[in-house]
mmCIF file with all atom_site columns, C-alpha atoms in Angstrom:
data_model
loop_
_atom_site.group_PDB
_atom_site.id
_atom_site.type_symbol
_atom_site.label_atom_id
_atom_site.label_alt_id
_atom_site.label_comp_id
_atom_site.label_asym_id
_atom_site.label_entity_id
_atom_site.label_seq_id
_atom_site.pdbx_PDB_ins_code
_atom_site.Cartn_x
_atom_site.Cartn_y
_atom_site.Cartn_z
_atom_site.occupancy
_atom_site.B_iso_or_equiv
_atom_site.pdbx_formal_charge
_atom_site.auth_seq_id
_atom_site.auth_comp_id
_atom_site.auth_asym_id
_atom_site.auth_atom_id
_atom_site.pdbx_PDB_model_num
ATOM 1   C CA . UNK A 1 1   ? 162.966 -47.875 -13.509 1.00 0.00 ? 357  UNK A CA 1
ATOM 2   C CA . UNK A 1 2   ? 164.448 -47.784 -10.029 1.00 0.00 ? 358  UNK A CA 1
ATOM 3   C CA . UNK A 1 3   ? 163.371 -50.795 -7.999  1.00 0.00 ? 359  UNK A CA 1
ATOM 4   C CA . UNK A 1 4   ? 164.079 -52.495 -4.666  1.00 0.00 ? 360  UNK A CA 1
ATOM 5   C CA . UNK A 1 5   ? 163.080 -56.116 -4.013  1.00 0.00 ? 361  UNK A CA 1
ATOM 6   C CA . UNK A 1 6   ? 163.318 -57.907 -0.674  1.00 0.00 ? 362  UNK A CA 1
ATOM 7   C CA . UNK A 1 7   ? 163.297 -61.627 -0.002  1.00 0.00 ? 363  UNK A CA 1
ATOM 8   C CA . UNK A 1 8   ? 161.968 -63.658 1.590   1.00 0.00 ? 364  UNK A CA 1
ATOM 9   C CA . UNK A 1 9   ? 158.632 -61.970 2.338   1.00 0.00 ? 365  UNK A CA 1
ATOM 10  C CA . UNK A 1 10  ? 158.509 -63.792 5.674   1.00 0.00 ? 366  UNK A CA 1
ATOM 11  C CA . UNK A 1 11  ? 161.012 -65.789 7.696   1.00 0.00 ? 367  UNK A CA 1
ATOM 12  C CA . UNK A 1 12  ? 160.496 -67.839 10.807  1.00 0.00 ? 368  UNK A CA 1
ATOM 13  C CA . UNK A 1 13  ? 163.559 -68.752 12.889  1.00 0.00 ? 369  UNK A CA 1
ATOM 14  C CA . UNK A 1 14  ? 164.192 -70.534 16.121  1.00 0.00 ? 370  UNK A CA 1
ATOM 15  C CA . UNK A 1 15  ? 166.018 -68.541 18.771  1.00 0.00 ? 371  UNK A CA 1
ATOM 16  C CA . UNK A 1 16  ? 169.741 -68.810 18.044  1.00 0.00 ? 372  UNK A CA 1
ATOM 17  C CA . UNK A 1 17  ? 169.263 -69.843 14.409  1.00 0.00 ? 373  UNK A CA 1
ATOM 18  C CA . UNK A 1 18  ? 171.266 -67.415 12.268  1.00 0.00 ? 374  UNK A CA 1
ATOM 19  C CA . UNK A 1 19  ? 170.076 -66.349 8.824   1.00 0.00 ? 375  UNK A CA 1
ATOM 20  C CA . UNK A 1 20  ? 170.179 -63.559 6.240   1.00 0.00 ? 376  UNK A CA 1
ATOM 21  C CA . UNK A 1 21  ? 167.671 -61.258 4.600   1.00 0.00 ? 377  UNK A CA 1
ATOM 22  C CA . UNK A 1 22  ? 168.190 -60.101 1.022   1.00 0.00 ? 378  UNK A CA 1
ATOM 23  C CA . UNK A 1 23  ? 167.626 -56.733 -0.621  1.00 0.00 ? 379  UNK A CA 1
ATOM 24  C CA . UNK A 1 24  ? 168.207 -56.524 -4.388  1.00 0.00 ? 380  UNK A CA 1
ATOM 25  C CA . UNK A 1 25  ? 168.253 -53.111 -5.964  1.00 0.00 ? 381  UNK A CA 1
ATOM 26  C CA . UNK A 1 26  ? 168.228 -51.569 -9.415  1.00 0.00 ? 382  UNK A CA 1
ATOM 27  C CA . UNK A 1 27  ? 168.829 -47.844 -9.141  1.00 0.00 ? 383  UNK A CA 1
ATOM 28  C CA . UNK A 1 28  ? 170.788 -45.400 -11.205 1.00 0.00 ? 384  UNK A CA 1
ATOM 29  C CA . UNK A 1 29  ? 173.804 -44.128 -9.313  1.00 0.00 ? 385  UNK A CA 1
ATOM 30  C CA . UNK A 1 30  ? 173.215 -45.541 -5.841  1.00 0.00 ? 386  UNK A CA 1
ATOM 31  C CA . UNK A 1 31  ? 173.739 -42.863 -3.202  1.00 0.00 ? 387  UNK A CA 1
ATOM 32  C CA . UNK A 1 32  ? 173.013 -45.005 -0.173  1.00 0.00 ? 388  UNK A CA 1
ATOM 33  C CA . UNK A 1 33  ? 171.313 -48.249 0.876   1.00 0.00 ? 389  UNK A CA 1
ATOM 34  C CA . UNK A 1 34  ? 169.335 -47.982 4.096   1.00 0.00 ? 390  UNK A CA 1
ATOM 35  C CA . UNK A 1 35  ? 168.011 -50.612 6.499   1.00 0.00 ? 391  UNK A CA 1
ATOM 36  C CA . UNK A 1 36  ? 165.103 -49.981 8.843   1.00 0.00 ? 392  UNK A CA 1
ATOM 37  C CA . UNK A 1 37  ? 163.315 -52.025 11.483  1.00 0.00 ? 393  UNK A CA 1
ATOM 38  C CA . UNK A 1 38  ? 159.548 -51.655 11.855  1.00 0.00 ? 394  UNK A CA 1
ATOM 39  C CA . UNK A 1 39  ? 157.575 -53.015 14.790  1.00 0.00 ? 395  UNK A CA 1
ATOM 40  C CA . UNK A 1 40  ? 153.791 -53.488 14.500  1.00 0.00 ? 396  UNK A CA 1
ATOM 41  C CA . UNK A 1 41  ? 151.923 -50.206 14.824  1.00 0.00 ? 397  UNK A CA 1
ATOM 42  C CA . UNK A 1 42  ? 155.110 -48.124 14.797  1.00 0.00 ? 398  UNK A CA 1
ATOM 43  C CA . UNK A 1 43  ? 157.139 -46.131 12.320  1.00 0.00 ? 399  UNK A CA 1
ATOM 44  C CA . UNK A 1 44  ? 160.309 -47.476 10.723  1.00 0.00 ? 400  UNK A CA 1
ATOM 45  C CA . UNK A 1 45  ? 163.400 -47.144 12.915  1.00 0.00 ? 401  UNK A CA 1
ATOM 46  C CA . UNK A 1 46  ? 166.698 -46.392 11.191  1.00 0.00 ? 402  UNK A CA 1
ATOM 47  C CA . UNK A 1 47  ? 169.387 -49.071 11.512  1.00 0.00 ? 403  UNK A CA 1
ATOM 48  C CA . UNK A 1 48  ? 172.178 -48.637 8.937   1.00 0.00 ? 404  UNK A CA 1
ATOM 49  C CA . UNK A 1 49  ? 173.346 -46.786 5.851   1.00 0.00 ? 405  UNK A CA 1
ATOM 50  C CA . UNK A 1 50  ? 175.771 -48.370 3.392   1.00 0.00 ? 406  UNK A CA 1
ATOM 51  C CA . UNK A 1 51  ? 177.355 -46.410 0.564   1.00 0.00 ? 407  UNK A CA 1
ATOM 52  C CA . UNK A 1 52  ? 179.779 -48.564 -1.376  1.00 0.00 ? 408  UNK A CA 1
ATOM 53  C CA . UNK A 1 53  ? 180.265 -52.191 -2.348  1.00 0.00 ? 409  UNK A CA 1
ATOM 54  C CA . UNK A 1 54  ? 182.206 -54.071 0.301   1.00 0.00 ? 410  UNK A CA 1
ATOM 55  C CA . UNK A 1 55  ? 181.046 -51.865 3.139   1.00 0.00 ? 411  UNK A CA 1
ATOM 56  C CA . UNK A 1 56  ? 179.764 -53.545 6.304   1.00 0.00 ? 412  UNK A CA 1
ATOM 57  C CA . UNK A 1 57  ? 178.060 -52.176 9.411   1.00 0.00 ? 413  UNK A CA 1
ATOM 58  C CA . UNK A 1 58  ? 177.156 -53.951 12.655  1.00 0.00 ? 414  UNK A CA 1
ATOM 59  C CA . UNK A 1 59  ? 174.815 -53.374 15.543  1.00 0.00 ? 415  UNK A CA 1
ATOM 60  C CA . UNK A 1 60  ? 174.396 -56.018 18.204  1.00 0.00 ? 416  UNK A CA 1
ATOM 61  C CA . UNK A 1 61  ? 173.237 -59.189 16.398  1.00 0.00 ? 417  UNK A CA 1
ATOM 62  C CA . UNK A 1 62  ? 172.753 -57.446 13.042  1.00 0.00 ? 418  UNK A CA 1
ATOM 63  C CA . UNK A 1 63  ? 175.303 -56.970 10.292  1.00 0.00 ? 419  UNK A CA 1
ATOM 64  C CA . UNK A 1 64  ? 174.538 -55.300 6.974   1.00 0.00 ? 420  UNK A CA 1
ATOM 65  C CA . UNK A 1 65  ? 176.663 -55.800 3.868   1.00 0.00 ? 421  UNK A CA 1
ATOM 66  C CA . UNK A 1 66  ? 176.537 -54.311 0.377   1.00 0.00 ? 422  UNK A CA 1
ATOM 67  C CA . UNK A 1 67  ? 177.491 -55.477 -3.115  1.00 0.00 ? 423  UNK A CA 1
ATOM 68  C CA . UNK A 1 68  ? 176.906 -53.754 -6.444  1.00 0.00 ? 424  UNK A CA 1
ATOM 69  C CA . UNK A 1 69  ? 173.524 -55.427 -6.849  1.00 0.00 ? 425  UNK A CA 1
ATOM 70  C CA . UNK A 1 70  ? 172.271 -56.375 -3.400  1.00 0.00 ? 426  UNK A CA 1
ATOM 71  C CA . UNK A 1 71  ? 172.503 -55.944 0.331   1.00 0.00 ? 427  UNK A CA 1
ATOM 72  C CA . UNK A 1 72  ? 172.214 -58.536 3.048   1.00 0.00 ? 428  UNK A CA 1
ATOM 73  C CA . UNK A 1 73  ? 171.119 -58.178 6.632   1.00 0.00 ? 429  UNK A CA 1
ATOM 74  C CA . UNK A 1 74  ? 172.721 -60.992 8.597   1.00 0.00 ? 430  UNK A CA 1
ATOM 75  C CA . UNK A 1 75  ? 171.136 -61.893 11.914  1.00 0.00 ? 431  UNK A CA 1
ATOM 76  C CA . UNK A 1 76  ? 173.383 -63.875 14.229  1.00 0.00 ? 432  UNK A CA 1
ATOM 77  C CA . UNK A 1 77  ? 171.860 -65.925 17.054  1.00 0.00 ? 433  UNK A CA 1
ATOM 78  C CA . UNK A 1 78  ? 168.565 -64.031 16.957  1.00 0.00 ? 434  UNK A CA 1
ATOM 79  C CA . UNK A 1 79  ? 166.363 -63.516 19.991  1.00 0.00 ? 435  UNK A CA 1
ATOM 80  C CA . UNK A 1 80  ? 162.568 -63.171 20.101  1.00 0.00 ? 436  UNK A CA 1
ATOM 81  C CA . UNK A 1 81  ? 162.958 -59.400 20.511  1.00 0.00 ? 437  UNK A CA 1
ATOM 82  C CA . UNK A 1 82  ? 164.491 -59.273 17.015  1.00 0.00 ? 438  UNK A CA 1
ATOM 83  C CA . UNK A 1 83  ? 161.060 -60.143 15.599  1.00 0.00 ? 439  UNK A CA 1
ATOM 84  C CA . UNK A 1 84  ? 159.949 -57.269 13.347  1.00 0.00 ? 440  UNK A CA 1
ATOM 85  C CA . UNK A 1 85  ? 159.616 -56.270 9.713   1.00 0.00 ? 441  UNK A CA 1
ATOM 86  C CA . UNK A 1 86  ? 162.931 -55.241 8.177   1.00 0.00 ? 442  UNK A CA 1
ATOM 87  C CA . UNK A 1 87  ? 162.805 -52.711 5.359   1.00 0.00 ? 443  UNK A CA 1
ATOM 88  C CA . UNK A 1 88  ? 165.503 -51.689 2.958   1.00 0.00 ? 444  UNK A CA 1
ATOM 89  C CA . UNK A 1 89  ? 165.535 -48.552 0.835   1.00 0.00 ? 445  UNK A CA 1
ATOM 90  C CA . UNK A 1 90  ? 167.800 -47.182 -1.868  1.00 0.00 ? 446  UNK A CA 1
ATOM 91  C CA . UNK A 1 91  ? 168.587 -43.589 -2.677  1.00 0.00 ? 447  UNK A CA 1
ATOM 92  C CA . UNK A 1 92  ? 169.372 -42.955 -6.318  1.00 0.00 ? 448  UNK A CA 1
ATOM 93  C CA . UNK A 1 93  ? 171.499 -40.187 -7.750  1.00 0.00 ? 449  UNK A CA 1
ATOM 94  C CA . UNK A 1 94  ? 170.112 -36.673 -7.807  1.00 0.00 ? 450  UNK A CA 1
ATOM 95  C CA . UNK A 1 95  ? 169.297 -33.954 -5.314  1.00 0.00 ? 451  UNK A CA 1
ATOM 96  C CA . UNK A 1 96  ? 165.840 -35.048 -4.273  1.00 0.00 ? 452  UNK A CA 1
ATOM 97  C CA . UNK A 1 97  ? 166.888 -37.509 -1.544  1.00 0.00 ? 453  UNK A CA 1
ATOM 98  C CA . UNK A 1 98  ? 163.973 -39.737 -2.466  1.00 0.00 ? 454  UNK A CA 1
ATOM 99  C CA . UNK A 1 99  ? 164.169 -43.223 -1.017  1.00 0.00 ? 455  UNK A CA 1
ATOM 100 C CA . UNK A 1 100 ? 162.784 -46.230 -2.871  1.00 0.00 ? 456  UNK A CA 1
ATOM 101 C CA . UNK A 1 101 ? 161.547 -48.800 -0.386  1.00 0.00 ? 457  UNK A CA 1
ATOM 102 C CA . UNK A 1 102 ? 161.216 -52.539 -0.658  1.00 0.00 ? 458  UNK A CA 1
ATOM 103 C CA . UNK A 1 103 ? 158.138 -54.261 0.746   1.00 0.00 ? 459  UNK A CA 1
ATOM 104 C CA . UNK A 1 104 ? 159.992 -55.720 3.702   1.00 0.00 ? 460  UNK A CA 1
ATOM 105 C CA . UNK A 1 105 ? 160.767 -59.072 5.304   1.00 0.00 ? 461  UNK A CA 1
ATOM 106 C CA . UNK A 1 106 ? 158.636 -60.095 8.266   1.00 0.00 ? 462  UNK A CA 1
ATOM 107 C CA . UNK A 1 107 ? 160.912 -61.898 10.712  1.00 0.00 ? 463  UNK A CA 1
ATOM 108 C CA . UNK A 1 108 ? 159.524 -64.041 13.526  1.00 0.00 ? 464  UNK A CA 1
ATOM 109 C CA . UNK A 1 109 ? 161.942 -65.525 16.071  1.00 0.00 ? 465  UNK A CA 1
ATOM 110 C CA . UNK A 1 110 ? 160.460 -68.226 18.220  1.00 0.00 ? 466  UNK A CA 1
ATOM 111 C CA . UNK A 1 111 ? 161.832 -69.051 21.701  1.00 0.00 ? 467  UNK A CA 1
ATOM 112 C CA . UNK B 2 1   ? 159.723 -37.184 24.100  1.00 0.00 ? 919  UNK B CA 1
ATOM 113 C CA . UNK B 2 2   ? 159.385 -38.375 20.529  1.00 0.00 ? 920  UNK B CA 1
ATOM 114 C CA . UNK B 2 3   ? 161.327 -36.372 17.943  1.00 0.00 ? 921  UNK B CA 1
ATOM 115 C CA . UNK B 2 4   ? 158.643 -36.760 15.254  1.00 0.00 ? 922  UNK B CA 1
ATOM 116 C CA . UNK B 2 5   ? 155.000 -36.778 16.335  1.00 0.00 ? 923  UNK B CA 1
ATOM 117 C CA . UNK B 2 6   ? 151.849 -37.340 14.330  1.00 0.00 ? 924  UNK B CA 1
ATOM 118 C CA . UNK B 2 7   ? 148.231 -36.591 15.143  1.00 0.00 ? 925  UNK B CA 1
ATOM 119 C CA . UNK B 2 8   ? 145.821 -38.211 15.176  1.00 0.00 ? 926  UNK B CA 1
ATOM 120 C CA . UNK B 2 9   ? 147.176 -41.742 15.632  1.00 0.00 ? 927  UNK B CA 1
ATOM 121 C CA . UNK B 2 10  ? 143.971 -43.329 14.445  1.00 0.00 ? 928  UNK B CA 1
ATOM 122 C CA . UNK B 2 11  ? 141.107 -41.876 12.428  1.00 0.00 ? 929  UNK B CA 1
ATOM 123 C CA . UNK B 2 12  ? 137.958 -43.272 10.886  1.00 0.00 ? 930  UNK B CA 1
ATOM 124 C CA . UNK B 2 13  ? 136.170 -41.024 8.415   1.00 0.00 ? 931  UNK B CA 1
ATOM 125 C CA . UNK B 2 14  ? 133.508 -41.266 5.749   1.00 0.00 ? 932  UNK B CA 1
ATOM 126 C CA . UNK B 2 15  ? 133.840 -41.014 1.999   1.00 0.00 ? 933  UNK B CA 1
ATOM 127 C CA . UNK B 2 16  ? 133.823 -37.410 0.813   1.00 0.00 ? 934  UNK B CA 1
ATOM 128 C CA . UNK B 2 17  ? 134.980 -35.874 4.085   1.00 0.00 ? 935  UNK B CA 1
ATOM 129 C CA . UNK B 2 18  ? 137.995 -33.579 4.301   1.00 0.00 ? 936  UNK B CA 1
ATOM 130 C CA . UNK B 2 19  ? 140.641 -34.692 6.737   1.00 0.00 ? 937  UNK B CA 1
ATOM 131 C CA . UNK B 2 20  ? 143.984 -33.318 7.882   1.00 0.00 ? 938  UNK B CA 1
ATOM 132 C CA . UNK B 2 21  ? 146.892 -35.280 9.310   1.00 0.00 ? 939  UNK B CA 1
ATOM 133 C CA . UNK B 2 22  ? 149.498 -33.311 11.220  1.00 0.00 ? 940  UNK B CA 1
ATOM 134 C CA . UNK B 2 23  ? 153.203 -33.827 11.764  1.00 0.00 ? 941  UNK B CA 1
ATOM 135 C CA . UNK B 2 24  ? 155.535 -31.984 14.118  1.00 0.00 ? 942  UNK B CA 1
ATOM 136 C CA . UNK B 2 25  ? 159.241 -32.471 14.705  1.00 0.00 ? 943  UNK B CA 1
ATOM 137 C CA . UNK B 2 26  ? 161.776 -31.294 17.243  1.00 0.00 ? 944  UNK B CA 1
ATOM 138 C CA . UNK B 2 27  ? 164.829 -32.578 15.367  1.00 0.00 ? 945  UNK B CA 1
ATOM 139 C CA . UNK B 2 28  ? 165.471 -29.238 13.662  1.00 0.00 ? 946  UNK B CA 1
ATOM 140 C CA . UNK B 2 29  ? 165.521 -30.878 10.245  1.00 0.00 ? 947  UNK B CA 1
ATOM 141 C CA . UNK B 2 30  ? 164.675 -28.849 7.164   1.00 0.00 ? 948  UNK B CA 1
ATOM 142 C CA . UNK B 2 31  ? 163.351 -31.706 5.039   1.00 0.00 ? 949  UNK B CA 1
ATOM 143 C CA . UNK B 2 32  ? 160.019 -33.383 5.696   1.00 0.00 ? 950  UNK B CA 1
ATOM 144 C CA . UNK B 2 33  ? 158.124 -36.121 3.891   1.00 0.00 ? 951  UNK B CA 1
ATOM 145 C CA . UNK B 2 34  ? 154.738 -37.813 3.808   1.00 0.00 ? 952  UNK B CA 1
ATOM 146 C CA . UNK B 2 35  ? 154.437 -41.509 2.932   1.00 0.00 ? 953  UNK B CA 1
ATOM 147 C CA . UNK B 2 36  ? 151.651 -44.024 2.842   1.00 0.00 ? 954  UNK B CA 1
ATOM 148 C CA . UNK B 2 37  ? 152.144 -47.715 3.578   1.00 0.00 ? 955  UNK B CA 1
ATOM 149 C CA . UNK B 2 38  ? 149.920 -50.425 2.181   1.00 0.00 ? 956  UNK B CA 1
ATOM 150 C CA . UNK B 2 39  ? 150.320 -54.192 2.630   1.00 0.00 ? 957  UNK B CA 1
ATOM 151 C CA . UNK B 2 40  ? 152.395 -55.620 -0.203  1.00 0.00 ? 958  UNK B CA 1
ATOM 152 C CA . UNK B 2 41  ? 153.227 -52.204 -1.654  1.00 0.00 ? 959  UNK B CA 1
ATOM 153 C CA . UNK B 2 42  ? 155.711 -50.828 0.804   1.00 0.00 ? 960  UNK B CA 1
ATOM 154 C CA . UNK B 2 43  ? 156.189 -47.159 1.597   1.00 0.00 ? 961  UNK B CA 1
ATOM 155 C CA . UNK B 2 44  ? 155.302 -44.732 -1.178  1.00 0.00 ? 962  UNK B CA 1
ATOM 156 C CA . UNK B 2 45  ? 156.115 -41.029 -1.220  1.00 0.00 ? 963  UNK B CA 1
ATOM 157 C CA . UNK B 2 46  ? 153.168 -38.621 -1.374  1.00 0.00 ? 964  UNK B CA 1
ATOM 158 C CA . UNK B 2 47  ? 154.796 -35.184 -0.939  1.00 0.00 ? 965  UNK B CA 1
ATOM 159 C CA . UNK B 2 48  ? 158.073 -33.806 0.296   1.00 0.00 ? 966  UNK B CA 1
ATOM 160 C CA . UNK B 2 49  ? 159.322 -30.401 1.394   1.00 0.00 ? 967  UNK B CA 1
ATOM 161 C CA . UNK B 2 50  ? 162.890 -29.175 1.540   1.00 0.00 ? 968  UNK B CA 1
ATOM 162 C CA . UNK B 2 51  ? 161.960 -26.004 3.413   1.00 0.00 ? 969  UNK B CA 1
ATOM 163 C CA . UNK B 2 52  ? 158.920 -23.856 4.133   1.00 0.00 ? 970  UNK B CA 1
ATOM 164 C CA . UNK B 2 53  ? 158.820 -22.463 0.599   1.00 0.00 ? 971  UNK B CA 1
ATOM 165 C CA . UNK B 2 54  ? 159.766 -25.636 -1.273  1.00 0.00 ? 972  UNK B CA 1
ATOM 166 C CA . UNK B 2 55  ? 157.079 -28.316 -1.653  1.00 0.00 ? 973  UNK B CA 1
ATOM 167 C CA . UNK B 2 56  ? 157.174 -31.103 -4.213  1.00 0.00 ? 974  UNK B CA 1
ATOM 168 C CA . UNK B 2 57  ? 154.917 -33.910 -5.392  1.00 0.00 ? 975  UNK B CA 1
ATOM 169 C CA . UNK B 2 58  ? 155.942 -37.485 -4.826  1.00 0.00 ? 976  UNK B CA 1
ATOM 170 C CA . UNK B 2 59  ? 154.899 -40.541 -6.801  1.00 0.00 ? 977  UNK B CA 1
ATOM 171 C CA . UNK B 2 60  ? 151.278 -40.680 -5.563  1.00 0.00 ? 978  UNK B CA 1
ATOM 172 C CA . UNK B 2 61  ? 150.163 -37.093 -4.873  1.00 0.00 ? 979  UNK B CA 1
ATOM 173 C CA . UNK B 2 62  ? 146.732 -37.227 -6.584  1.00 0.00 ? 980  UNK B CA 1
ATOM 174 C CA . UNK B 2 63  ? 143.949 -36.673 -4.052  1.00 0.00 ? 981  UNK B CA 1
ATOM 175 C CA . UNK B 2 64  ? 146.302 -35.161 -1.468  1.00 0.00 ? 982  UNK B CA 1
ATOM 176 C CA . UNK B 2 65  ? 147.595 -31.710 -0.618  1.00 0.00 ? 983  UNK B CA 1
ATOM 177 C CA . UNK B 2 66  ? 150.118 -30.471 1.934   1.00 0.00 ? 984  UNK B CA 1
ATOM 178 C CA . UNK B 2 67  ? 150.997 -27.380 3.902   1.00 0.00 ? 985  UNK B CA 1
ATOM 179 C CA . UNK B 2 68  ? 154.342 -26.530 5.496   1.00 0.00 ? 986  UNK B CA 1
ATOM 180 C CA . UNK B 2 69  ? 153.344 -24.107 8.211   1.00 0.00 ? 987  UNK B CA 1
ATOM 181 C CA . UNK B 2 70  ? 156.805 -23.837 9.758   1.00 0.00 ? 988  UNK B CA 1
ATOM 182 C CA . UNK B 2 71  ? 160.112 -25.658 9.714   1.00 0.00 ? 989  UNK B CA 1
ATOM 183 C CA . UNK B 2 72  ? 158.739 -28.011 12.354  1.00 0.00 ? 990  UNK B CA 1
ATOM 184 C CA . UNK B 2 73  ? 155.232 -28.602 10.985  1.00 0.00 ? 991  UNK B CA 1
ATOM 185 C CA . UNK B 2 74  ? 154.029 -30.367 7.846   1.00 0.00 ? 992  UNK B CA 1
ATOM 186 C CA . UNK B 2 75  ? 150.367 -31.252 7.321   1.00 0.00 ? 993  UNK B CA 1
ATOM 187 C CA . UNK B 2 76  ? 148.754 -33.636 4.858   1.00 0.00 ? 994  UNK B CA 1
ATOM 188 C CA . UNK B 2 77  ? 145.163 -33.112 3.718   1.00 0.00 ? 995  UNK B CA 1
ATOM 189 C CA . UNK B 2 78  ? 142.749 -35.381 1.939   1.00 0.00 ? 996  UNK B CA 1
ATOM 190 C CA . UNK B 2 79  ? 140.307 -32.995 0.275   1.00 0.00 ? 997  UNK B CA 1
ATOM 191 C CA . UNK B 2 80  ? 137.616 -35.590 -0.318  1.00 0.00 ? 998  UNK B CA 1
ATOM 192 C CA . UNK B 2 81  ? 138.496 -38.930 1.221   1.00 0.00 ? 999  UNK B CA 1
ATOM 193 C CA . UNK B 2 82  ? 137.830 -42.144 -0.687  1.00 0.00 ? 1000 UNK B CA 1
ATOM 194 C CA . UNK B 2 83  ? 138.051 -45.760 0.550   1.00 0.00 ? 1001 UNK B CA 1
ATOM 195 C CA . UNK B 2 84  ? 141.267 -46.563 -1.335  1.00 0.00 ? 1002 UNK B CA 1
ATOM 196 C CA . UNK B 2 85  ? 143.016 -43.927 0.755   1.00 0.00 ? 1003 UNK B CA 1
ATOM 197 C CA . UNK B 2 86  ? 142.676 -46.264 3.720   1.00 0.00 ? 1004 UNK B CA 1
ATOM 198 C CA . UNK B 2 87  ? 146.290 -46.855 4.763   1.00 0.00 ? 1005 UNK B CA 1
ATOM 199 C CA . UNK B 2 88  ? 149.009 -46.151 7.297   1.00 0.00 ? 1006 UNK B CA 1
ATOM 200 C CA . UNK B 2 89  ? 150.457 -42.661 6.865   1.00 0.00 ? 1007 UNK B CA 1
ATOM 201 C CA . UNK B 2 90  ? 153.935 -41.731 8.005   1.00 0.00 ? 1008 UNK B CA 1
ATOM 202 C CA . UNK B 2 91  ? 155.736 -38.447 8.286   1.00 0.00 ? 1009 UNK B CA 1
ATOM 203 C CA . UNK B 2 92  ? 159.538 -38.406 8.103   1.00 0.00 ? 1010 UNK B CA 1
ATOM 204 C CA . UNK B 2 93  ? 162.349 -35.882 8.397   1.00 0.00 ? 1011 UNK B CA 1
ATOM 205 C CA . UNK B 2 94  ? 165.945 -35.670 7.236   1.00 0.00 ? 1012 UNK B CA 1
ATOM 206 C CA . UNK B 2 95  ? 168.869 -33.336 7.664   1.00 0.00 ? 1013 UNK B CA 1
ATOM 207 C CA . UNK B 2 96  ? 170.625 -32.444 4.395   1.00 0.00 ? 1014 UNK B CA 1
ATOM 208 C CA . UNK B 2 97  ? 173.617 -31.150 6.330   1.00 0.00 ? 1015 UNK B CA 1
ATOM 209 C CA . UNK B 2 98  ? 174.308 -34.517 7.938   1.00 0.00 ? 1016 UNK B CA 1
ATOM 210 C CA . UNK B 2 99  ? 175.666 -35.972 4.707   1.00 0.00 ? 1017 UNK B CA 1
ATOM 211 C CA . UNK B 2 100 ? 174.057 -39.309 5.459   1.00 0.00 ? 1018 UNK B CA 1
ATOM 212 C CA . UNK B 2 101 ? 170.505 -38.749 4.121   1.00 0.00 ? 1019 UNK B CA 1
ATOM 213 C CA . UNK B 2 102 ? 168.702 -41.179 6.406   1.00 0.00 ? 1020 UNK B CA 1
ATOM 214 C CA . UNK B 2 103 ? 165.118 -40.320 7.188   1.00 0.00 ? 1021 UNK B CA 1
ATOM 215 C CA . UNK B 2 104 ? 163.509 -40.459 10.637  1.00 0.00 ? 1022 UNK B CA 1
ATOM 216 C CA . UNK B 2 105 ? 159.901 -41.526 10.867  1.00 0.00 ? 1023 UNK B CA 1
ATOM 217 C CA . UNK B 2 106 ? 157.013 -40.649 13.119  1.00 0.00 ? 1024 UNK B CA 1
ATOM 218 C CA . UNK B 2 107 ? 154.750 -43.264 14.725  1.00 0.00 ? 1025 UNK B CA 1
ATOM 219 C CA . UNK B 2 108 ? 152.164 -43.149 11.954  1.00 0.00 ? 1026 UNK B CA 1
ATOM 220 C CA . UNK B 2 109 ? 148.452 -42.452 11.540  1.00 0.00 ? 1027 UNK B CA 1
ATOM 221 C CA . UNK B 2 110 ? 146.114 -45.311 10.744  1.00 0.00 ? 1028 UNK B CA 1
ATOM 222 C CA . UNK B 2 111 ? 143.383 -43.881 8.505   1.00 0.00 ? 1029 UNK B CA 1
ATOM 223 C CA . UNK B 2 112 ? 140.223 -45.758 7.598   1.00 0.00 ? 1030 UNK B CA 1
ATOM 224 C CA . UNK B 2 113 ? 137.810 -44.330 5.026   1.00 0.00 ? 1031 UNK B CA 1
ATOM 225 C CA . UNK B 2 114 ? 134.387 -46.002 5.041   1.00 0.00 ? 1032 UNK B CA 1
#
């Protein structure tokens, strides 16, 4: 069964304290690993798509990486405005474009 | 203006009532989706539509129905609402021609069934 697991469930950082969020996936024929940011009361906002092991993408203080079993979202020198829930999702092989979502990591960055 | 809009944003209804949630998009995408989000369970797919004539059940379609009125509009109905349908509901769109398959989400509808 296709599955996506995120850890930790919650993470509290001090401003400037770098860390990483983990997304482990078990899907047949991965066709993309997606990262989203979700603020309270809002819909998920697309951040990155990764397609193959070794691929990396960056946006401001965020960098996403991908291996054959997991993806990491590295946050470098976070600021309070980076506080949000970060979701990852995997698309398995096939034409349906269905995404399988993890339950998210709630990140709180304290000033 | 938002590319994907949902109405209403908040709704409280009683058990047994019929309710419709509406989604409109200006992105020009052919594919549209309805998800529900519950604490600890993540986003789960209810229905999806690849075009006006192509509608498919997702993993949790029981108790729901949908209508794709036009390329830009996709509605979700709860025929007879029950309390365990209390959740956040999101509409999303994607463009199959982009080659990247990411989905773009609306702001959500918070539904409470009492």
